[in-house]
Structures are given as C-alpha cells and as structure tokens.
Coordinates of C-alpha atoms in Angstrom, one line a residue:
X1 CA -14.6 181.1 183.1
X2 CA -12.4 178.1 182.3
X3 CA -13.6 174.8 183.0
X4 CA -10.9 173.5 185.8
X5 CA -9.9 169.5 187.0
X6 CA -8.5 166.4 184.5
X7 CA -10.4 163.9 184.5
X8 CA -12.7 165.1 187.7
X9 CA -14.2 168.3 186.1
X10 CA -16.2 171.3 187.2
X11 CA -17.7 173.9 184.8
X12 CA -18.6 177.3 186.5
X13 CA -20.3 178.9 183.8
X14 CA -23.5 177.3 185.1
X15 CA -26.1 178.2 187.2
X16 CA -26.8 176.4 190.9
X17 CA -30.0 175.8 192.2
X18 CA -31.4 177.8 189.4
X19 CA -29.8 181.3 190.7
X20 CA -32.4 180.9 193.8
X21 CA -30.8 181.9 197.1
X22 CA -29.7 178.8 199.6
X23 CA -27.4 178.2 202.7
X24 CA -25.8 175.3 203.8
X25 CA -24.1 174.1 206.8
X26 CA -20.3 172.5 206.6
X27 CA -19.3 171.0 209.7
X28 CA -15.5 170.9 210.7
X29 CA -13.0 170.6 213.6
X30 CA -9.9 172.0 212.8
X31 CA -8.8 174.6 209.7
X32 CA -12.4 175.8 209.5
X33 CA -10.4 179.2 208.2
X34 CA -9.1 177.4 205.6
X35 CA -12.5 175.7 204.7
X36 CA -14.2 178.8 205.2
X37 CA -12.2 180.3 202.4
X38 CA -12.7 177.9 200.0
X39 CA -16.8 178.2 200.8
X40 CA -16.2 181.6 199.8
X41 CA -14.5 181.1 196.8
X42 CA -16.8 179.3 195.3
X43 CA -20.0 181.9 196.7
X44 CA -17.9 184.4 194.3
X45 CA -18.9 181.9 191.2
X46 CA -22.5 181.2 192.8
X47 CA -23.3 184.4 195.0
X48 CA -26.6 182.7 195.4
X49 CA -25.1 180.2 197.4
X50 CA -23.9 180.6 201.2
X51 CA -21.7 178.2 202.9
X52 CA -21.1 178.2 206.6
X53 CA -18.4 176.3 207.8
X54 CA -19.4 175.1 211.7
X55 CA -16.7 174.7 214.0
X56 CA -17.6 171.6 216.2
X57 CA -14.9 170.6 218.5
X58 CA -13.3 167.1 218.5
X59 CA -14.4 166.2 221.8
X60 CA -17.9 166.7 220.7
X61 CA -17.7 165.6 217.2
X62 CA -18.6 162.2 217.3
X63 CA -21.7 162.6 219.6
X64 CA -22.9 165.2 218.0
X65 CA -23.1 164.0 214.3
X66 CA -23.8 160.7 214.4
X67 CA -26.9 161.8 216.1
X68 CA -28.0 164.2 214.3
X69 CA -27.5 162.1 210.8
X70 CA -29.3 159.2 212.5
X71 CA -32.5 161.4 213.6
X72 CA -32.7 162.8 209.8
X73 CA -30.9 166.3 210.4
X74 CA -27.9 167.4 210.4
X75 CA -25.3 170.0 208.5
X76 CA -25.5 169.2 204.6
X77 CA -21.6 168.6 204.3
X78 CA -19.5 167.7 207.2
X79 CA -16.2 166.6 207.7
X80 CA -15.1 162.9 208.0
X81 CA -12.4 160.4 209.9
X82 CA -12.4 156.9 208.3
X83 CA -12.3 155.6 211.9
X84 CA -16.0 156.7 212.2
X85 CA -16.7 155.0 208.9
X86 CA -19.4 152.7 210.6
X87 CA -20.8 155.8 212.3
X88 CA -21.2 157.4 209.1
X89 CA -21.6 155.3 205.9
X90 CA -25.6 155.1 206.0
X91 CA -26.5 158.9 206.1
X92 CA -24.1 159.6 203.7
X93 CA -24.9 160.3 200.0
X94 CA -22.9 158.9 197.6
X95 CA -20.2 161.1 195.3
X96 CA -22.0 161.9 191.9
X97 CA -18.6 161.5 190.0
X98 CA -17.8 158.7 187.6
X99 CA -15.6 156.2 190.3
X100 CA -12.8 155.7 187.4
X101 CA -12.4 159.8 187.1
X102 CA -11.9 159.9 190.7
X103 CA -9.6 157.0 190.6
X104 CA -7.5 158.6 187.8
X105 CA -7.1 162.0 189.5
X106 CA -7.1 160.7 193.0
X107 CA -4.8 158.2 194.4
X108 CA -6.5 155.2 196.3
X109 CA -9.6 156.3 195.7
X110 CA -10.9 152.7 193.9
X111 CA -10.2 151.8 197.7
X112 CA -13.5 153.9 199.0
X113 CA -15.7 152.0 196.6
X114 CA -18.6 150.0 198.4
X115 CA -20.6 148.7 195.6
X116 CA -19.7 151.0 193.0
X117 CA -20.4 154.1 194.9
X118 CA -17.9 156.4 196.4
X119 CA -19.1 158.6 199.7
X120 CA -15.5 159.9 200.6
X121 CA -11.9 159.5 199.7
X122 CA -8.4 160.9 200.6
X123 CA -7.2 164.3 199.9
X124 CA -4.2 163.2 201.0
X125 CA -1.8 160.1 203.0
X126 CA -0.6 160.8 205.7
X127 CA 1.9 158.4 208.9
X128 CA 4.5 158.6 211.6
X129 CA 8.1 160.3 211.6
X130 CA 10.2 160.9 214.8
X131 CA 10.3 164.7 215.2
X132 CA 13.7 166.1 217.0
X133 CA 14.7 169.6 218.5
X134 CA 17.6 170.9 215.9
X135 CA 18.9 172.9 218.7
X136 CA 18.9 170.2 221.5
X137 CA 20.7 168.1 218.5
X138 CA 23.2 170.4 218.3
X139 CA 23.6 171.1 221.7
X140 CA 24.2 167.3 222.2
X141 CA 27.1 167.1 219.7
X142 CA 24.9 165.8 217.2
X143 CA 25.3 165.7 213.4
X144 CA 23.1 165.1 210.5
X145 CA 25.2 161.9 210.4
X146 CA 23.7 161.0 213.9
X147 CA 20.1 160.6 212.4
X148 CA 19.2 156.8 213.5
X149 CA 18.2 154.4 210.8
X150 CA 17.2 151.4 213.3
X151 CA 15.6 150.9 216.5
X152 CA 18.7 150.0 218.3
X153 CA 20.8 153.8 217.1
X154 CA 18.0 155.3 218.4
X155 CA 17.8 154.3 221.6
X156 CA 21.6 155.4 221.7
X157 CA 20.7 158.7 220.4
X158 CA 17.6 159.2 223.2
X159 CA 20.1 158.7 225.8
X160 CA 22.6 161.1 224.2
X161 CA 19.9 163.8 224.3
X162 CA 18.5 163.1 227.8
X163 CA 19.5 165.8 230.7
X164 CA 19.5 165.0 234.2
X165 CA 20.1 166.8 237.2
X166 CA 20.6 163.9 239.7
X167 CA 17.7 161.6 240.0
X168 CA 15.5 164.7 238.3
X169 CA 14.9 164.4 234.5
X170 CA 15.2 168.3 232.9
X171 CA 15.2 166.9 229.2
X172 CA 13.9 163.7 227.9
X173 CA 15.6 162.0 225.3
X174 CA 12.7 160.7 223.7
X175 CA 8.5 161.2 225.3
X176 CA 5.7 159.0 224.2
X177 CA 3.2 159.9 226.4
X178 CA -0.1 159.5 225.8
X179 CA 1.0 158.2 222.1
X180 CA 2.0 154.8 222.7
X181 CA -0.9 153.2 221.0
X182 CA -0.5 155.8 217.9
X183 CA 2.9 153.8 217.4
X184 CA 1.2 150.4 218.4
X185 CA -0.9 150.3 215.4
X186 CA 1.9 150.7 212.7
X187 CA 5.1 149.6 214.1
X188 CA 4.2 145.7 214.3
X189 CA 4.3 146.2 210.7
X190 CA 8.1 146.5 210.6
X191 CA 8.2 142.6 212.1
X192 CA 5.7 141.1 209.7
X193 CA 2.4 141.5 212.0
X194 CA -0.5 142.8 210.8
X195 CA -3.6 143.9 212.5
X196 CA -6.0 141.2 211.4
X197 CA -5.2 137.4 210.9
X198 CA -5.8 136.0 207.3
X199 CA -9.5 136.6 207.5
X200 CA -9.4 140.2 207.0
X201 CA -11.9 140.3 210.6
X202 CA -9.8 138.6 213.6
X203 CA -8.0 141.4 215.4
X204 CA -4.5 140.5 215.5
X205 CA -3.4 141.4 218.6
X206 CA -1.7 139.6 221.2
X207 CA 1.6 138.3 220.1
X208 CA 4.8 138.7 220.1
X209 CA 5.3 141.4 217.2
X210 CA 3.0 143.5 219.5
X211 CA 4.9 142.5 222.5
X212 CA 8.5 143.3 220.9
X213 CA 7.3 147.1 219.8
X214 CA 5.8 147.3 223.6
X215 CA 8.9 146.3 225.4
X216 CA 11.8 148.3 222.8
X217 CA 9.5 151.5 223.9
X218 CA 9.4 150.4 228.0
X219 CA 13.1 150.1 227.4
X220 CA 14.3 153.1 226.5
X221 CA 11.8 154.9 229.3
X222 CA 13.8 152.1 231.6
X223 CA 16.9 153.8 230.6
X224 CA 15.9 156.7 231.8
X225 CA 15.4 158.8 228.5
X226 CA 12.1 159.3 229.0
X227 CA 9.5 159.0 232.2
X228 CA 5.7 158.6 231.9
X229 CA 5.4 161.3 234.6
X230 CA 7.3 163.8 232.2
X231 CA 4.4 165.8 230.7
X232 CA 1.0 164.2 230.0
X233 CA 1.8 164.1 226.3
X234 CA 5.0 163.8 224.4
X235 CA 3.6 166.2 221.3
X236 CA 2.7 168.9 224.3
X237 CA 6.5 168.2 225.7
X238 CA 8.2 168.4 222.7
X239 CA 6.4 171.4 221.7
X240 CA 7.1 173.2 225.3
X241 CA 10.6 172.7 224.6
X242 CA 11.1 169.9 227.0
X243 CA 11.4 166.8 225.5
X244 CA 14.3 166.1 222.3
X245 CA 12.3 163.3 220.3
X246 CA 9.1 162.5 219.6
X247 CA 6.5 159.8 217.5
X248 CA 4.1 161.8 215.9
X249 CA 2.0 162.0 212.6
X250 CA 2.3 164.3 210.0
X251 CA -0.5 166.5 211.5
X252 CA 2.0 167.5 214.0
X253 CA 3.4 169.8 212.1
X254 CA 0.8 172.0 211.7
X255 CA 0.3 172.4 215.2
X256 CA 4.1 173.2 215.8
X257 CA 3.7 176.0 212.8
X258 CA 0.7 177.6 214.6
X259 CA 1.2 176.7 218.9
X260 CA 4.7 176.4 218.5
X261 CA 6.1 178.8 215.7
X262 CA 9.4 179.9 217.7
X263 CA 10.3 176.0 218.5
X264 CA 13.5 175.1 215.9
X265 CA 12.1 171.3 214.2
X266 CA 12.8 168.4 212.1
X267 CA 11.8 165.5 211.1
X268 CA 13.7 161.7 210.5
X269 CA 11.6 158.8 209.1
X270 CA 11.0 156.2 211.8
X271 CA 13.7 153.7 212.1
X272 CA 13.4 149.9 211.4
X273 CA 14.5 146.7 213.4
X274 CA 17.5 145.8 211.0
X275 CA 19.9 148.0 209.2
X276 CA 19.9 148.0 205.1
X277 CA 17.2 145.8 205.2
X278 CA 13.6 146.9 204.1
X279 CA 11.2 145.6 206.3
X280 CA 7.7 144.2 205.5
X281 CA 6.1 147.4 206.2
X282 CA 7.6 150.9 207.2
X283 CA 4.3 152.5 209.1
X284 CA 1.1 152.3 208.5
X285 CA -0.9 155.0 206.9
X286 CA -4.6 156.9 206.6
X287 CA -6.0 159.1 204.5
X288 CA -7.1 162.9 205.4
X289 CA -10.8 162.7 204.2
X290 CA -12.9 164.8 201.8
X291 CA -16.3 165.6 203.5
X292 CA -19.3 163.7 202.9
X293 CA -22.8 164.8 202.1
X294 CA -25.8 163.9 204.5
X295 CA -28.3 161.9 202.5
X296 CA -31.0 163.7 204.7
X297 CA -30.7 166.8 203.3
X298 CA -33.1 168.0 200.7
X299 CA -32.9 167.5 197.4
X300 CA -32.0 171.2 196.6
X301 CA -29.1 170.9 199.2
X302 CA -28.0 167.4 197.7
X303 CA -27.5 169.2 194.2
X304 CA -25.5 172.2 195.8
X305 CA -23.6 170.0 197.5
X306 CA -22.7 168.0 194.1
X307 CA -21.5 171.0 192.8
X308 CA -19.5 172.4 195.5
X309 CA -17.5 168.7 195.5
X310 CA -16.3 169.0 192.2
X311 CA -15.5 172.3 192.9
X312 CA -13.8 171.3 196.1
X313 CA -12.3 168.2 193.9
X314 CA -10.8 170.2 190.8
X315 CA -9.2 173.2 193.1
X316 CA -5.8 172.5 192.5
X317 CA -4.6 175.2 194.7
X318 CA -6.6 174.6 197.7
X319 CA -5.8 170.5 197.4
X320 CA -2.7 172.2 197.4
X321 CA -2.9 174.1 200.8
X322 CA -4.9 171.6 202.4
X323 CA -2.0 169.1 202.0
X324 CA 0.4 171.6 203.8
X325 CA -1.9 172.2 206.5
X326 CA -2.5 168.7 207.4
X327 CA 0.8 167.3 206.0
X328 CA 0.1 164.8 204.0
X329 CA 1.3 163.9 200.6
X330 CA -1.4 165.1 198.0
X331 CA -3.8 162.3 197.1
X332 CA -4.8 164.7 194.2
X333 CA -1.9 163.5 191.2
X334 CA -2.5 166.6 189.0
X335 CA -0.1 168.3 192.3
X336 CA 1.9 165.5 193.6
X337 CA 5.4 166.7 192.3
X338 CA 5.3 169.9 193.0
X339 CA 8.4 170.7 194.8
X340 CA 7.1 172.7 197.6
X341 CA 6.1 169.3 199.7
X342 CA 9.8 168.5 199.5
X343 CA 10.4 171.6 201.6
X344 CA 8.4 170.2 204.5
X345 CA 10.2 168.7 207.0
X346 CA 7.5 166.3 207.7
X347 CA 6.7 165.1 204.4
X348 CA 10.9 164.5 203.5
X349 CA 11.1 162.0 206.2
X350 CA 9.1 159.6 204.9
X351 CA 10.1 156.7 203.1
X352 CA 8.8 154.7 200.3
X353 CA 5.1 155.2 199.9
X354 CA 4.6 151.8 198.7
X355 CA 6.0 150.5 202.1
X356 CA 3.0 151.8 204.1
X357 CA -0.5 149.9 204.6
X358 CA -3.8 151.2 204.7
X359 CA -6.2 148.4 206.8
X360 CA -8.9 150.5 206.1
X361 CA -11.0 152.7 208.4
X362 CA -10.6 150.3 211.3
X363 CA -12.9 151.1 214.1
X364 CA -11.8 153.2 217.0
X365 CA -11.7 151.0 219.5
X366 CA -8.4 150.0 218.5
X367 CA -7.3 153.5 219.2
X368 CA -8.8 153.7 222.4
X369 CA -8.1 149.8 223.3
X370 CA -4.7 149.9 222.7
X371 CA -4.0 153.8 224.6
X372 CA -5.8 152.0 227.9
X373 CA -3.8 149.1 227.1
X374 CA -0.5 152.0 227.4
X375 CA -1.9 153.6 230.2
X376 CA -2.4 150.2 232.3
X377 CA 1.5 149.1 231.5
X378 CA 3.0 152.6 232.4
X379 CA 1.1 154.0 235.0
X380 CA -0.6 150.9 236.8
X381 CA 2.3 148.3 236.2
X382 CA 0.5 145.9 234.5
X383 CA 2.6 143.1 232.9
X384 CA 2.6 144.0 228.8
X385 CA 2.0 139.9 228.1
X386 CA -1.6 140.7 230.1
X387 CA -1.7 144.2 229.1
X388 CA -1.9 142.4 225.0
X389 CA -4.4 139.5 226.3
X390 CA -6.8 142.3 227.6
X391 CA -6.6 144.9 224.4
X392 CA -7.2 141.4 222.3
X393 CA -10.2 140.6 224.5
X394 CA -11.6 144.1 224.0
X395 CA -11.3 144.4 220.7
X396 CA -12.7 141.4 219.4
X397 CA -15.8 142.0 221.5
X398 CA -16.2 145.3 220.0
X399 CA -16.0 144.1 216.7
X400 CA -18.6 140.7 217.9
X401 CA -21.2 141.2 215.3
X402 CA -19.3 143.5 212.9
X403 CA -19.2 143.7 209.1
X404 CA -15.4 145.2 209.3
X405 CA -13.2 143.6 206.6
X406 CA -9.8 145.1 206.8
X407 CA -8.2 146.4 203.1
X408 CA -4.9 144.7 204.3
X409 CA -5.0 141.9 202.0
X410 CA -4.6 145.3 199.0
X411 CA -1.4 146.3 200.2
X412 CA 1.0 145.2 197.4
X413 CA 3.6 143.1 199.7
X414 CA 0.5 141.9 202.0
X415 CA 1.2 138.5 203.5
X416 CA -1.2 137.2 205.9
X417 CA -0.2 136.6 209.1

C-alpha cells in the first residue's frame, strides 16, 4: 500500500501492536458516524485493531472526562474543545510527530506548541456569518444587492424582513436568542477591543467597545425585529422557519443539512461598523480540534493510538469530509483549494482569513459569563453598563490564580488595547 500524507506521513505496510488483538475507546459528541467510519477504515489496514467510537453527549461531556482522566482512566482517544484546554492538558499525551511536519501540513499548528510538544491542533477554522431565509428574502422584495455590508444596512434589512400582525410578531427580522454572548466575544473586535488588556491575562471586558456591540443588538430587538420571547434560541427559530436572520457559526450548517434539510439557506459575512473600510478585526475564530490521547492509557494503547493519528492526520479525504461536516475551512493545506468548500454557503461568506483572531482556548467562563450577562439585560432588565461591570467581575475571579495567557498578541495586526 502507498505510503499517504506530505510532510506528516503514515506507512500502512506495518504491523500494530505486533498483529496481537486490541480495542480502544474514542470518545465523541457529535458525528460519531463519521468518526466511526474512519475507525473502520483504518481496522481494514490493522484488523487486529478495534476502535469504538463512544457517543457521550455534550451536556455530559465535560463531567464525565475530566473525571475520568483525572482518576487514571478514561477512553484512549477522545475528542477535544480548546475551551476545556485547562481541563485537559495534563492527561493528555503529547503528538509523536515532528512539531515542524505538522506545522507545514497544518495551518496554525506552531500555535498548539507548549514547550515543544504538540497534544492537539485544528483540523480546521471555523467563525460567525449571518445566515438568512432565501425565500423570506425574496418574499420581502429583496435582492442579492440587498445583502448588508455594515451594521447600520442591516438593521434596515431586519426590519424589512420582520412580519407583524398587530402588536404580535409572526416573523422576526433578525433572533439572537440565547446567542448573544456567541457574538459578544468576536464582534468588539470590529472596534479595536480585544479580550485581554496588553498583558495577555486581564479580561477585557467592561468598556465601551463591549457596550456599543450590546446596545446595536438591544436596538434592533427595540425596533421590533426581534423579541427575546420569540423562541428560546435564534438557530432553533431560524431553523423552524420562523425567524429571517440569524448570528451563527459555521457549525450551523450542518445542523440545517441534517434537522432542517427542506429549509431554503444562505449565508452573508457579518457586517462591519463603517462601509469600505476594513476594520481591526472581522470575527474572531477557533479551531475544530483533532482528539487527544489519554496519557493514562497503557503503553500498548499509547502506541495504537500513535499510529491511528497519523493515520487520522494524512487522510486527505476524511480531513476532507470532516471540514464539510463541521464547516470549517480545512486546517489541513494539502486540501485547502479544493473547490468544493467554495460551494458551501457557509464557508463563501467569510471574509479575509487573516482578519480573524485566535485568543487561544480561552476558558469557558467567558462563554458562560457573558450568556448570563445576555440573559440578565434581556430578560431581567438589567442596565448593560452593570450588566459589563458584573461579567468583568466574574471573569477575572475565575481566572484569579490562572496560568491563561491569551495568543492575541500572534494575530498579525494585533494591537494591544
């Protein structure tokens, strides 16, 4: 059999684990059909080797794994979201791959370094686009020459898709719900703001970049294009057919495909403050992870699970799939200009990729921080000025004591606050 990969490479024609039978766990929480297959393809090569890809829900996820790394067992490979990076990093083993191979097949991958060793990187990038119903579009008189470059356009265009029927809302415009702080955390960008002062460690919170995005968002609700009673989530109202426009990330689009396959879909890249005029930052971004390998497992596992990563690492075709499924542009170069990730909707809208920032894995309380922080201005009327204070006072006592050093200060244009 060929030996496959560039740079990264994996040779078949050899034996695993000496030809002696062994089964490993992979744990997962979405596409485990898709993961499933590739475990298979590559017990084809190795028939001596089983692979069983565990579904573990979400919800559970992050209980479950940490806990079982920390007490010594555990699933050999398992899945990974660099906002559990903390969680994770110490029971992981590190990649046995030469960092500078990975870094020439793999885009950012030099950024997963911690002293020298690599224990994950991207399979692909992926941010934020506004997705609209074509048929509401056209239903509203709208055009392809109606798509809104800046902030102010599409407010405009929010209202023009908005149905009412008296004081009742039957269409919103535009529904955030539940998804306000997923915007949050990239759109301060656009006005200069990043998440962490100068340092790289100071959250970077509550100020008036943050308070601009909050208030441009409670303004267009406060026209009436939108109503935080209108469907507990904007992705579940947009899907249902209710709602014209929504903010979501790329995943999105796999879960219209599969929940949603009858719903007609585009995508626009978000808008900026000012026409013709780039801003410091489109969106932020993250990277769709490649699993990790527990460093608890024994050493027979450890050397299967080796193997299977450069397999996983130098399958072209599955990269391939993987970065339709989870729409993201391939991290892996060898595939990055093939011209099928033109043809997704989500992928065409965005923009430059050098106008996104990674800050790293930052920890999840910002997620969580910033969507109570949401949840307090729309539903319990708290002022956004002490809505900001608050998420700013969370955060940096979550992070009291933390080693957290954002990757910011990489970001080409990166100009500290």
């Amino acid at each position: 059999m060929p030996i496959a990969g560039v740079n990264v490479t994996y040779d078949p024609n050899t034996l695993v684990n000496d030809g002696k039978p062994i089964e490993l766990d992979w744990w997962a929480w979405t596409n485990v059909e898709q993961f499933q297959a590739i475990a298979d393809a590559y017990s084809e090569i190795h028939p001596n080797v089983v692979i069983n890809v565990v579904n573990q829900p979400w919800e559970d996820y992050w209980t479950k794994l940490p806990l079982e790394l920390q007490s010594g067992g555990g699933p050999a490979l398992f899945n990974v979201h660099n906002s559990q990076h903390e969680n994770l990093i110490a029971n992981m083993e590190p990649y046995d791959i030469d960092p500078a191979d990975l870094e020439a097949d793999y885009a950012g991958a030099a950024s997963h370094l911690i002293d020298g060793e690599t224990h994950y990187i991207d399979l692909g990038l992926m941010s934020g686009a506004i997705y609209y119903n074509t048929d509401m579009w056209e239903a509203a008189g709208l055009t392809d020459a109606d798509i809104p470059t800046t902030w102010d356009e599409f407010r405009e265009v929010a209202k023009a898709l908005t149905i009412r029927d008296g004081d009742q809302l039957r269409q919103a415009g535009f529904n955030f719900n539940s998804g306000g702080h997923t915007m949050q955390a990239g759109l301060a960008y656009q006005l200069g703001q990043n998440l962490f002062e100068a340092d790289g460690s100071t959250p970077a919170i509550d100020n008036e970049a943050n308070l601009e995005v909050i208030q441009r968002f409670v303004d267009i609700y406060a026209d009436g294009s939108g109503d935080p009673d209108f469907g507990a989530a904007g992705t579940d109202s947009f899907g249902q057919g209710l709602s014209a426009m929504t903010y979501a990330w790329g995943w999105f689009s796999g879960t219209l495909k599969n929940d949603y396959p009858d719903l007609n879909w585009s995508a626009f890249q978000t808008p900026v403050p000012e026409a013709g005029e780039t801003p410091y930052a489109l969106d932020r971004y993250n990277g769709e992870s490649t699993f990790g390998i527990n460093a608890n497992a024994s050493d027979a596992e450890k050397e299967v699970a080796q193997d299977f990563l450069r397999y996983f690492l130098t399958d072209a075709e599955s990269m391939k799939e993987l970065s339709l499924i989870f729409s993201v542009f391939p991290a892996y170069k060898p595939i990055a200009d093939d011209p099928v990730f033109a043809e997704n909707p989500a992928l065409a809208a965005f923009g430059e990729i050098d106008r996104y920032i990674w800050p790293g894995p930052i920890p999840a309380t910002f997620e969580t921080t910033t969507a109570t922080m949401w949840e307090e201005i729309l539903f319990n009327g708290v002022a956004p000025e002490e809505a900001l204070a608050a998420a700013q006072a969370t955060i940096e006592k979550d992070l009291s004591g933390k080693d957290f050093v954002s990757s910011e200060g990489l970001y080409a244009f990166y100009s500290g606050n």
